[in-house]
Amino acid sequence: MAEPIISFKDYGFQYMAQASPTLHHINLDIYPGEKVLIAGASGSGKSTIGSCVNGLIPYAYPGESTGELLVGGKDPAKESIFTMSQIVGTVLQDTDGQFIGLTVGEDIAFALENDCVPQDEMKRIVERTARLVDIDHHLEYAPHELSGGQKQRVSLAGVMVEQVEVLLFDEPLANLDPAAGRATIELIDEVQINTGAAVLIIEHRLEDVLWKNVDRIVLMDEGRIVADMYTKDFLTGDMLLKHGIREPLYLTALRYAGVPITKELEPQHVNSLQLSEKEKEQVRTWYQTSTIQVGAAHGAQELLRVENLSFGYTDQVMNLQNVSFSINEGEMVSIVGRNGAGKSTLAKLICGFEKPTAGKIYLEGKDLSGDTIKERAQRIGYVMQNPNQMISKPMIWDEVEMALMAGNMSPEERKERVEETLKICGLYPFRKWPVSALSYGQKKRVTIAGILVQRPRMIILDEPTAGQDYHHYTEIMEFLKELNGQGFTIVMITHDMHLMLEYTPRAIVFCEGELLADTTAAHVLNDPALVERANLKETSLYTLSMACGIEEPREFTKRFIAYEEAHRRG
């Protein structure tokens, strides 16, 4: 039998800044050619596992380790970062921390330049790799000009140019649109097959990762491995929800219908399901007898109106073209579309960070063109996609409290408001921590808290749940829904199709700077033509309903979401 390429034996690790260990008694072997998913709630230790494998621990994150770790037969603690980078290729969750070059092409070529690859060959490799990840039209762009998803593709290309033995992906889907996420999983699968490298994926979006075969799933909880099982065996149990991970939608739907999840069902993916006629009938019966009604849309007064809005960062390229829509008071709306479709640009225009080339934006009937960014911020809160671009204070408490300091609130009122917000965002235990000690996902929650603490009339959130485990995802979204119930208007730019289905009755769809559709969330993901044009992905509920002979997949999706909400609320 082959020797493991990664071997943890009774391994433990404690960060220098922490009072207790993050990892406890880790025993894990990963073999060449294996694809392993490491899942777990935020703070469970899964990213620390990755940092141990690629050598960032102990060099970037010092601490004390116990037990034994070998990667490619070498102890990372005794080797240089350069040596480990030739064994392990890493795509980080925080892509901004991984860029080296001044342009996309330079960044992809960085490893090749270190290896003294001839220029002509280097250019061919860079162009071929860029085409594989669909970033070849941006080789001359600077990294800061790219969207979050485009940055992720550049990082992936930079890893792919090297022949490494281990490919490590830390939340590779966090900033990608659904179709791009699926393409990334397909690409990772293809690269793994072609290179024979071991693949280690650290990711919350379990269903998306399982688009392609995964050999094993390792589940982490509080620094310990609580499960290490073949995928088929793992999905038949109830480990996921117990440990803060959302199970695939099609499995949840089957459970609601009373269909047992067994190994014989082949539950690894919705397309692999082996449903008997009896089980299909169970699903149809559940659908037909479900009487839960979906709430009606808001009919309140108009809050925001966008009229014939156009904008371009350059004179040659228009990022938004003649966009018009309105949002009423108390609505909860998703804005969706592929990376680079213009979603974040629209938010910047609404908040005043950019000025439109043409068109108008009105809030409560008032033209906002004369308002400053500060004046708009008093009524429109904006949570950016990248938390590193928002945080300005070294300590968590100070960062969240900062927005309240300029007002007339007493210290006691500020304390109460900050504490309430930190608890809702899952940050109260870390209230005295420095921001620098947080993970990327935890930083994201700090920025959300910094906006929520102000209680604005309208909140725009750019990817509010990216990098969040199911527990914190639900906590944040339920709080946003509670605010929405109190009359606050919530607008979310998101790639999370379940978020759109579960929490927003309405979805505004963008494609290449144009408003493609303004319709119900259920309609968006049950219209194959619209899904393809917007670079989205059909929900597995659509696939399941069609497999069971249900002719109204849109209604099936609506009933599932309503049933799930009622089930969650008891």
Coordinates of C-alpha atoms in Angstrom, one line a residue:
M1 CA 0.0 0.0 0.0
A2 CA 1.2 3.5 -0.8
E3 CA 2.6 5.7 1.9
P4 CA 0.3 8.7 2.9
I5 CA 1.3 12.0 1.4
I6 CA -0.1 13.7 4.5
S7 CA 0.1 12.0 7.9
F8 CA -1.0 13.5 11.3
K9 CA -0.2 11.3 14.3
D10 CA -1.7 12.4 17.6
Y11 CA -1.0 16.0 16.5
G12 CA -1.9 19.0 18.5
F13 CA -1.3 22.8 18.0
Q14 CA -1.7 25.9 20.1
Y15 CA -1.3 29.4 18.7
M16 CA 1.1 31.6 20.7
A17 CA -1.7 34.2 21.2
Q18 CA -4.2 31.6 22.5
A19 CA -4.7 30.3 26.0
S20 CA -5.7 26.8 24.9
P21 CA -4.9 24.5 21.9
T22 CA -6.8 24.8 18.7
L23 CA -6.1 21.2 17.5
H24 CA -6.3 18.2 19.8
H25 CA -5.0 14.6 19.0
I26 CA -5.4 14.8 15.2
N27 CA -4.9 11.4 13.5
L28 CA -5.4 11.6 9.8
D29 CA -3.7 10.0 6.7
I30 CA -4.3 11.3 3.2
Y31 CA -2.9 9.3 0.3
P32 CA -1.7 10.4 -3.2
G33 CA -4.6 10.8 -5.6
E34 CA -7.3 11.1 -2.8
K35 CA -9.8 14.0 -2.7
V36 CA -10.7 14.8 0.8
L37 CA -13.2 17.4 2.1
I38 CA -12.6 18.9 5.5
A39 CA -15.8 20.4 6.9
G40 CA -16.8 22.0 10.2
A41 CA -18.2 25.1 11.8
S42 CA -16.3 28.3 12.0
G43 CA -13.5 28.0 14.6
S44 CA -13.6 24.2 14.5
G45 CA -9.9 24.1 13.4
K46 CA -10.2 23.1 9.8
S47 CA -8.3 26.1 8.4
T48 CA -5.6 25.5 11.1
I49 CA -5.3 21.9 9.6
G50 CA -4.6 23.5 6.2
S51 CA -2.0 26.0 7.7
C52 CA -0.2 23.0 9.2
V53 CA -0.1 21.2 5.9
N54 CA 1.3 24.0 3.8
G55 CA 3.8 25.3 6.4
L56 CA 2.2 28.6 7.3
I57 CA 2.3 27.0 10.8
P58 CA 4.7 27.7 12.4
Y59 CA 6.3 30.3 10.2
A60 CA 3.4 32.8 9.7
Y61 CA 1.4 31.7 12.7
P62 CA 3.8 30.7 15.5
G63 CA 2.8 28.3 18.3
E64 CA 3.5 25.1 20.0
S65 CA 2.8 21.7 18.4
T66 CA 2.7 18.1 19.8
G67 CA 2.7 14.8 18.0
E68 CA 3.9 14.2 14.5
L69 CA 3.1 15.7 11.1
L70 CA 4.7 14.6 7.8
V71 CA 3.8 16.1 4.4
G72 CA 5.6 14.5 1.4
G73 CA 7.8 12.8 4.0
K74 CA 8.9 16.1 5.4
D75 CA 8.1 17.8 8.7
P76 CA 6.8 21.3 7.7
A77 CA 8.2 22.8 11.0
K78 CA 11.7 21.8 9.9
E79 CA 11.5 22.9 6.3
S80 CA 11.3 26.3 4.6
I81 CA 8.1 27.8 3.2
F82 CA 9.7 27.6 -0.2
T83 CA 10.3 23.9 0.2
M84 CA 6.8 23.3 1.3
S85 CA 5.4 25.4 -1.6
Q86 CA 7.0 22.9 -4.0
I87 CA 5.0 20.1 -2.3
V88 CA 1.8 21.9 -1.5
G89 CA 0.0 24.4 -3.7
T90 CA -2.5 26.5 -1.8
V91 CA -5.4 28.7 -2.8
L92 CA -6.3 30.8 0.2
Q93 CA -9.8 32.0 1.2
D94 CA -8.5 35.6 1.4
T95 CA -7.3 36.1 -2.1
D96 CA -6.0 39.6 -1.5
G97 CA -3.4 38.1 0.8
Q98 CA -2.0 35.9 -2.0
F99 CA -1.4 38.4 -4.8
I100 CA 2.2 39.0 -5.8
G101 CA 2.2 40.5 -9.4
L102 CA 1.1 43.9 -10.5
T103 CA -1.1 42.3 -13.2
V104 CA -3.0 39.0 -13.5
G105 CA -0.5 37.7 -16.0
E106 CA 2.4 38.5 -13.7
D107 CA 0.7 36.9 -10.7
I108 CA 0.0 33.6 -12.6
A109 CA 3.6 33.6 -13.9
F110 CA 5.2 34.2 -10.5
A111 CA 6.1 30.5 -9.7
L112 CA 7.4 30.0 -13.3
E113 CA 9.7 33.0 -13.0
N114 CA 11.1 31.6 -9.8
D115 CA 11.8 28.4 -11.7
C116 CA 13.5 30.3 -14.5
V117 CA 11.1 29.0 -17.1
P118 CA 12.0 30.6 -20.6
Q119 CA 9.7 33.5 -21.4
D120 CA 8.1 32.0 -24.5
E121 CA 7.2 28.8 -22.7
M122 CA 6.1 30.8 -19.6
K123 CA 3.7 32.9 -21.8
R124 CA 2.2 29.7 -23.3
I125 CA 1.6 28.1 -19.9
V126 CA 0.1 31.3 -18.4
E127 CA -2.3 31.8 -21.3
R128 CA -3.4 28.1 -21.3
T129 CA -3.9 28.1 -17.6
A130 CA -5.8 31.4 -17.7
R131 CA -8.2 30.0 -20.3
L132 CA -8.9 27.0 -18.1
V133 CA -10.1 29.2 -15.3
D134 CA -11.8 31.8 -17.6
I135 CA -9.6 34.7 -16.7
D136 CA -7.6 34.9 -20.0
H137 CA -9.3 38.2 -21.0
H138 CA -8.0 39.9 -17.8
L139 CA -4.3 39.2 -18.0
E140 CA -3.4 42.9 -18.2
Y141 CA -5.7 43.8 -15.4
A142 CA -4.4 44.8 -11.9
P143 CA -5.7 42.6 -9.1
H144 CA -7.6 45.4 -7.5
E145 CA -9.7 45.8 -10.7
L146 CA -11.1 42.3 -10.4
S147 CA -14.2 41.1 -8.6
G148 CA -13.9 38.7 -5.7
G149 CA -14.7 35.7 -7.9
Q150 CA -12.2 36.8 -10.6
K151 CA -9.5 37.1 -7.9
Q152 CA -10.2 33.5 -6.8
R153 CA -9.7 32.3 -10.4
V154 CA -6.3 34.0 -10.6
S155 CA -5.2 32.4 -7.3
L156 CA -6.3 29.0 -8.7
A157 CA -4.4 29.6 -11.9
G158 CA -1.3 30.5 -9.9
V159 CA -1.3 27.2 -8.2
M160 CA -2.0 25.2 -11.3
V161 CA 1.1 26.2 -13.1
E162 CA 3.3 24.2 -10.6
Q163 CA 3.5 20.4 -10.5
V164 CA 2.8 19.9 -6.8
E165 CA 1.9 16.7 -4.9
V166 CA -0.8 18.3 -2.8
L167 CA -3.5 20.8 -3.8
L168 CA -5.0 22.7 -0.8
F169 CA -8.1 24.8 -1.3
D170 CA -9.3 26.9 1.7
E171 CA -12.9 28.0 1.0
P172 CA -12.4 28.0 -2.8
L173 CA -16.0 28.8 -3.5
A174 CA -16.5 31.6 -1.1
N175 CA -16.6 34.4 -3.6
L176 CA -17.8 32.6 -6.8
D177 CA -21.1 32.7 -8.5
P178 CA -22.9 29.3 -8.6
A179 CA -22.0 28.4 -12.2
A180 CA -18.4 29.5 -11.6
G181 CA -18.3 27.5 -8.4
R182 CA -19.5 24.4 -10.2
A183 CA -16.9 25.0 -12.9
T184 CA -14.2 25.4 -10.2
I185 CA -15.1 22.0 -8.7
E186 CA -15.0 20.5 -12.2
L187 CA -11.7 22.1 -12.8
I188 CA -10.3 20.9 -9.5
D189 CA -11.5 17.4 -10.3
E190 CA -9.9 17.6 -13.8
V191 CA -6.6 18.8 -12.4
Q192 CA -6.6 16.1 -9.8
I193 CA -7.2 13.4 -12.4
N194 CA -4.6 14.7 -14.7
T195 CA -1.9 15.3 -12.1
G196 CA -2.6 12.5 -9.5
A197 CA -2.1 15.0 -6.7
A198 CA -3.9 14.7 -3.4
V199 CA -6.6 17.3 -3.1
L200 CA -7.6 18.8 0.3
I201 CA -10.7 21.0 0.2
I202 CA -11.8 23.1 3.2
E203 CA -15.3 24.4 2.4
H204 CA -18.7 25.2 3.9
R205 CA -20.6 24.7 0.7
L206 CA -20.9 20.9 0.9
E207 CA -23.5 20.4 -1.8
D208 CA -21.4 22.4 -4.3
V209 CA -18.2 20.5 -3.5
L210 CA -20.1 17.2 -4.0
W211 CA -20.9 18.2 -7.6
K212 CA -17.9 15.9 -8.3
N213 CA -16.8 12.8 -6.5
V214 CA -15.1 13.3 -3.1
D215 CA -13.5 10.2 -1.6
R216 CA -13.8 11.1 2.1
I217 CA -15.3 13.7 4.3
V218 CA -13.5 14.7 7.5
L219 CA -15.6 16.6 10.0
M220 CA -14.0 18.9 12.6
D221 CA -15.5 20.1 15.8
E222 CA -13.7 22.2 18.5
G223 CA -10.3 21.2 17.2
R224 CA -11.0 17.4 17.0
I225 CA -11.9 15.0 14.2
V226 CA -15.4 13.7 15.0
A227 CA -15.8 11.8 11.7
D228 CA -13.6 10.5 8.9
M229 CA -15.8 8.5 6.6
Y230 CA -16.4 7.7 2.9
T231 CA -18.8 10.2 1.4
K232 CA -21.7 7.7 0.9
D233 CA -21.5 6.6 4.5
F234 CA -21.2 10.1 5.9
L235 CA -24.3 11.4 4.1
T236 CA -26.6 8.7 5.5
G237 CA -26.1 10.0 9.1
D238 CA -27.1 13.1 10.9
M239 CA -23.6 14.5 11.6
L240 CA -23.9 17.6 9.5
L241 CA -26.6 19.6 11.2
K242 CA -25.3 18.5 14.6
H243 CA -22.0 20.2 13.8
G244 CA -23.2 23.4 12.1
I245 CA -23.1 22.3 8.4
R246 CA -26.0 22.5 6.0
E247 CA -26.8 19.2 4.3
P248 CA -27.5 19.1 0.6
L249 CA -31.0 20.4 -0.2
Y250 CA -32.1 17.2 -2.0
L251 CA -31.4 15.1 1.1
T252 CA -33.4 17.5 3.3
A253 CA -36.3 17.3 0.9
L254 CA -36.1 13.5 0.9
R255 CA -36.1 13.4 4.7
Y256 CA -39.2 15.7 4.8
A257 CA -40.9 13.3 2.4
G258 CA -40.1 10.4 4.8
V259 CA -37.5 8.7 2.4
P260 CA -34.7 7.0 4.4
I261 CA -31.2 8.1 3.4
T262 CA -29.4 4.8 2.9
K263 CA -26.2 3.9 1.1
E264 CA -28.3 2.0 -1.5
L265 CA -29.8 5.4 -2.4
E266 CA -26.4 6.6 -3.7
P267 CA -26.8 10.0 -2.0
Q268 CA -23.4 11.5 -3.0
H269 CA -25.2 13.8 -5.6
V270 CA -28.7 14.5 -6.8
N271 CA -27.8 13.0 -10.2
S272 CA -26.5 9.8 -8.6
L273 CA -29.7 9.1 -6.6
Q274 CA -31.3 5.7 -7.2
L275 CA -34.9 6.3 -6.2
S276 CA -37.4 3.5 -6.4
E277 CA -40.9 4.1 -7.7
K278 CA -42.1 3.9 -4.1
E279 CA -39.7 6.6 -3.0
K280 CA -40.7 8.8 -5.9
E281 CA -44.3 8.4 -4.9
Q282 CA -43.4 9.4 -1.3
V283 CA -41.9 12.7 -2.6
R284 CA -45.0 13.3 -4.8
T285 CA -47.3 12.6 -1.9
W286 CA -45.4 15.0 0.4
Y287 CA -45.6 17.7 -2.3
Q288 CA -49.3 17.2 -2.9
T289 CA -50.3 17.2 0.7
S290 CA -48.1 20.1 1.8
T291 CA -50.5 22.9 2.7
I292 CA -48.1 25.5 4.0
Q293 CA -48.6 28.8 2.2
V294 CA -45.9 31.2 1.2
G295 CA -46.4 34.7 2.5
A296 CA -47.5 37.4 0.1
A297 CA -45.1 40.1 -1.1
H298 CA -44.9 43.5 0.5
G299 CA -47.2 46.1 -0.9
A300 CA -45.7 49.1 0.9
Q301 CA -44.6 52.5 -0.2
E302 CA -41.6 52.8 -2.6
L303 CA -38.3 53.4 -0.8
L304 CA -35.6 53.2 -3.5
R305 CA -36.0 53.9 -7.2
V306 CA -33.3 53.5 -9.8
E307 CA -34.1 55.1 -13.2
N308 CA -32.2 54.5 -16.4
L309 CA -28.9 54.0 -14.6
S310 CA -25.7 53.6 -16.6
F311 CA -22.1 53.6 -15.5
G312 CA -18.6 52.7 -16.8
Y313 CA -15.2 52.6 -15.1
T314 CA -13.8 53.6 -18.5
D315 CA -15.3 55.3 -21.5
Q316 CA -14.9 52.2 -23.6
V317 CA -16.7 49.7 -21.3
M318 CA -20.1 50.2 -19.6
N319 CA -20.5 48.1 -16.5
L320 CA -24.2 49.0 -16.1
Q321 CA -26.5 49.9 -18.9
N322 CA -29.9 51.5 -18.6
V323 CA -30.9 49.8 -15.4
S324 CA -34.3 50.6 -13.8
F325 CA -36.1 49.1 -10.8
S326 CA -37.7 50.0 -7.5
I327 CA -37.6 48.5 -4.0
N328 CA -40.4 49.1 -1.5
E329 CA -40.2 49.7 2.2
G330 CA -39.8 46.5 4.2
E331 CA -38.8 44.3 1.3
M332 CA -36.0 41.7 1.4
V333 CA -34.4 41.3 -2.0
S334 CA -31.6 39.4 -3.5
I335 CA -29.4 40.7 -6.3
V336 CA -27.8 37.8 -8.2
G337 CA -25.8 37.1 -11.3
R338 CA -22.4 36.0 -12.4
N339 CA -19.1 37.5 -11.2
G340 CA -18.6 40.9 -12.9
A341 CA -22.2 41.3 -13.9
G342 CA -22.4 44.7 -12.2
K343 CA -24.0 43.8 -8.8
S344 CA -21.3 45.4 -6.6
T345 CA -21.1 48.4 -9.0
L346 CA -24.8 49.0 -8.5
A347 CA -24.3 49.0 -4.7
K348 CA -21.5 51.5 -5.0
L349 CA -23.6 53.8 -7.1
I350 CA -26.5 53.7 -4.6
C351 CA -24.2 54.4 -1.7
G352 CA -22.5 57.3 -3.6
F353 CA -19.0 55.7 -3.9
E354 CA -19.3 56.2 -7.6
K355 CA -21.2 58.7 -9.7
P356 CA -23.5 57.4 -12.5
T357 CA -22.8 58.2 -16.2
A358 CA -26.5 58.6 -16.7
G359 CA -29.7 58.1 -14.8
K360 CA -31.0 58.9 -11.3
I361 CA -31.3 57.2 -7.9
Y362 CA -34.1 58.3 -5.5
L363 CA -34.5 57.4 -1.8
E364 CA -38.0 58.1 -0.4
G365 CA -38.7 60.2 -3.5
K366 CA -35.5 62.4 -3.1
D367 CA -32.9 62.6 -5.8
L368 CA -29.6 61.4 -4.1
S369 CA -27.3 63.0 -6.6
G370 CA -26.6 66.0 -4.3
D371 CA -26.1 64.0 -1.1
T372 CA -22.6 63.2 0.2
I373 CA -21.4 59.7 1.0
K374 CA -21.8 60.5 4.7
E375 CA -25.4 61.7 4.3
R376 CA -26.3 58.6 2.4
A377 CA -24.6 56.4 5.0
Q378 CA -27.0 57.7 7.7
R379 CA -29.9 56.0 5.9
I380 CA -28.2 53.3 3.8
G381 CA -25.8 50.9 5.4
Y382 CA -23.4 49.0 3.2
V383 CA -21.5 45.9 4.1
M384 CA -18.7 45.3 1.6
Q385 CA -17.7 41.9 0.3
N386 CA -14.1 42.1 1.5
P387 CA -13.9 42.7 5.2
N388 CA -10.3 43.9 4.9
Q389 CA -11.5 47.0 3.1
M390 CA -13.8 48.1 5.9
I391 CA -12.0 47.4 9.2
S392 CA -10.1 50.4 10.6
K393 CA -9.8 49.7 14.4
P394 CA -7.4 47.2 15.9
M395 CA -9.9 45.9 18.5
I396 CA -13.2 44.3 17.8
W397 CA -15.3 46.3 20.3
D398 CA -13.8 49.6 19.1
E399 CA -14.6 48.7 15.5
V400 CA -18.2 47.9 16.1
E401 CA -18.7 50.9 18.5
M402 CA -17.0 53.4 16.2
A403 CA -20.1 54.2 14.2
L404 CA -22.0 55.2 17.3
M405 CA -19.3 57.6 18.7
A406 CA -20.4 60.6 16.6
G407 CA -24.0 60.4 17.9
N408 CA -25.7 61.5 21.1
M409 CA -25.9 58.0 22.7
S410 CA -24.7 57.7 26.3
P411 CA -21.9 55.2 27.1
E412 CA -24.5 52.9 28.6
E413 CA -26.7 53.0 25.5
R414 CA -23.7 52.3 23.3
K415 CA -22.6 49.4 25.5
E416 CA -26.0 47.8 25.3
R417 CA -26.3 48.3 21.5
V418 CA -22.8 46.9 20.9
E419 CA -23.3 43.9 23.1
E420 CA -26.6 43.0 21.5
T421 CA -25.1 43.2 18.0
L422 CA -22.0 41.2 18.9
K423 CA -24.2 38.4 20.4
I424 CA -26.3 38.3 17.3
C425 CA -23.3 38.1 15.0
G426 CA -21.6 35.4 17.2
L427 CA -18.8 37.7 18.2
Y428 CA -19.5 38.3 21.9
P429 CA -17.0 35.8 23.2
F430 CA -14.3 37.7 21.1
R431 CA -15.3 41.2 22.1
K432 CA -11.9 42.0 23.7
W433 CA -9.9 40.3 20.9
P434 CA -7.8 42.1 18.3
V435 CA -9.2 42.0 14.8
S436 CA -5.9 40.5 13.6
A437 CA -6.5 37.3 15.6
L438 CA -9.7 36.5 13.6
S439 CA -10.3 34.3 10.7
Y440 CA -11.6 35.7 7.4
G441 CA -15.2 34.6 8.2
Q442 CA -15.0 36.2 11.7
K443 CA -13.8 39.5 10.2
K444 CA -16.8 39.3 7.9
R445 CA -19.1 39.2 10.9
V446 CA -17.3 42.2 12.5
T447 CA -18.0 44.3 9.4
I448 CA -21.7 43.2 9.4
A449 CA -21.9 44.1 13.1
G450 CA -20.4 47.5 12.4
I451 CA -23.3 48.3 10.1
L452 CA -26.1 46.6 12.0
V453 CA -25.2 48.5 15.1
Q454 CA -26.4 51.7 13.4
R455 CA -29.9 50.3 12.6
P456 CA -30.1 52.1 9.2
R457 CA -33.4 52.3 7.2
M458 CA -31.9 50.2 4.3
I459 CA -29.0 47.7 4.5
I460 CA -27.1 46.5 1.4
L461 CA -25.0 43.5 2.1
D462 CA -22.5 42.2 -0.4
E463 CA -22.2 38.4 0.1
P464 CA -23.3 38.6 3.8
T465 CA -22.8 34.9 4.5
A466 CA -19.6 34.1 2.5
G467 CA -17.4 31.9 4.6
Q468 CA -20.0 31.3 7.3
D469 CA -20.9 28.0 8.8
Y470 CA -24.6 27.0 8.9
H471 CA -25.1 28.1 12.5
H472 CA -23.7 31.6 12.0
Y473 CA -25.4 31.8 8.6
T474 CA -28.7 31.1 10.2
E475 CA -28.1 33.4 13.1
I476 CA -27.2 36.3 10.8
M477 CA -30.0 35.7 8.4
E478 CA -32.6 35.3 11.1
F479 CA -31.5 38.6 12.6
L480 CA -31.7 40.3 9.2
K481 CA -35.2 38.7 8.8
E482 CA -36.1 40.0 12.2
L483 CA -35.0 43.5 11.2
N484 CA -36.9 43.1 8.0
G485 CA -40.0 42.3 10.0
Q486 CA -39.6 45.5 11.9
G487 CA -39.7 47.5 8.7
F488 CA -36.0 47.6 7.7
T489 CA -35.4 47.1 4.0
I490 CA -32.7 44.5 3.3
V491 CA -30.9 44.1 -0.1
M492 CA -28.4 41.3 -0.5
I493 CA -25.9 40.7 -3.3
T494 CA -25.3 37.0 -3.1
H495 CA -24.1 33.9 -4.8
D496 CA -25.8 31.7 -2.3
M497 CA -28.9 30.4 -4.1
H498 CA -30.3 28.8 -0.9
L499 CA -30.1 32.2 0.8
M500 CA -32.0 33.7 -2.1
L501 CA -34.7 31.0 -2.0
E502 CA -35.0 30.8 1.8
Y503 CA -35.0 34.5 2.7
T504 CA -35.9 36.7 -0.2
P505 CA -39.2 36.3 -2.1
R506 CA -37.9 38.6 -4.8
A507 CA -34.7 38.4 -6.9
I508 CA -33.2 40.9 -9.3
V509 CA -30.9 39.2 -11.9
F510 CA -28.0 40.9 -13.7
C511 CA -26.0 39.7 -16.7
E512 CA -23.2 41.7 -18.3
G513 CA -24.4 45.0 -16.8
E514 CA -28.0 44.6 -17.8
L515 CA -31.1 43.8 -15.7
L516 CA -32.0 40.4 -17.0
A517 CA -35.0 39.6 -14.7
D518 CA -37.0 41.0 -11.8
T519 CA -39.1 38.1 -10.5
T520 CA -39.6 35.6 -7.7
A521 CA -36.6 33.8 -6.3
A522 CA -38.3 30.4 -7.0
H523 CA -38.8 31.3 -10.6
V524 CA -35.1 32.3 -11.1
L525 CA -33.8 28.8 -10.3
N526 CA -36.5 26.9 -12.1
D527 CA -36.1 28.6 -15.4
P528 CA -33.2 26.7 -17.2
A529 CA -32.8 29.4 -19.9
L530 CA -32.6 32.2 -17.2
V531 CA -30.2 30.1 -15.1
E532 CA -27.8 29.7 -18.1
R533 CA -27.9 33.3 -19.2
A534 CA -27.2 34.6 -15.6
N535 CA -24.5 32.0 -14.9
L536 CA -26.4 30.6 -12.0
K537 CA -27.1 26.9 -11.2
E538 CA -30.3 25.0 -11.1
T539 CA -31.2 24.1 -7.5
S540 CA -31.0 20.4 -6.7
L541 CA -34.7 20.7 -5.7
Y542 CA -35.4 21.3 -9.4
T543 CA -33.6 18.2 -10.4
L544 CA -35.2 16.1 -7.6
S545 CA -38.7 17.3 -8.5
M546 CA -38.2 16.5 -12.2
A547 CA -36.8 13.0 -11.3
C548 CA -39.9 12.3 -9.3
G549 CA -42.3 13.4 -12.1
I550 CA -43.4 16.7 -10.5
E551 CA -44.3 19.0 -13.3
E552 CA -44.2 22.2 -11.3
P553 CA -40.7 22.4 -9.9
R554 CA -41.2 26.1 -9.1
E555 CA -44.1 25.2 -6.8
F556 CA -42.1 22.3 -5.3
T557 CA -39.3 24.7 -4.4
K558 CA -41.7 27.2 -2.8
R559 CA -43.3 24.5 -0.7
F560 CA -39.9 23.1 0.4
I561 CA -38.7 26.6 1.5
A562 CA -42.0 27.3 3.4
Y563 CA -41.9 23.8 5.0
E564 CA -38.3 24.2 6.0
E565 CA -39.0 27.6 7.6
A566 CA -41.9 26.2 9.6
H567 CA -39.7 23.2 10.5
R568 CA -36.9 25.4 11.7
R569 CA -39.2 27.5 13.8
G570 CA -40.8 24.4 15.3

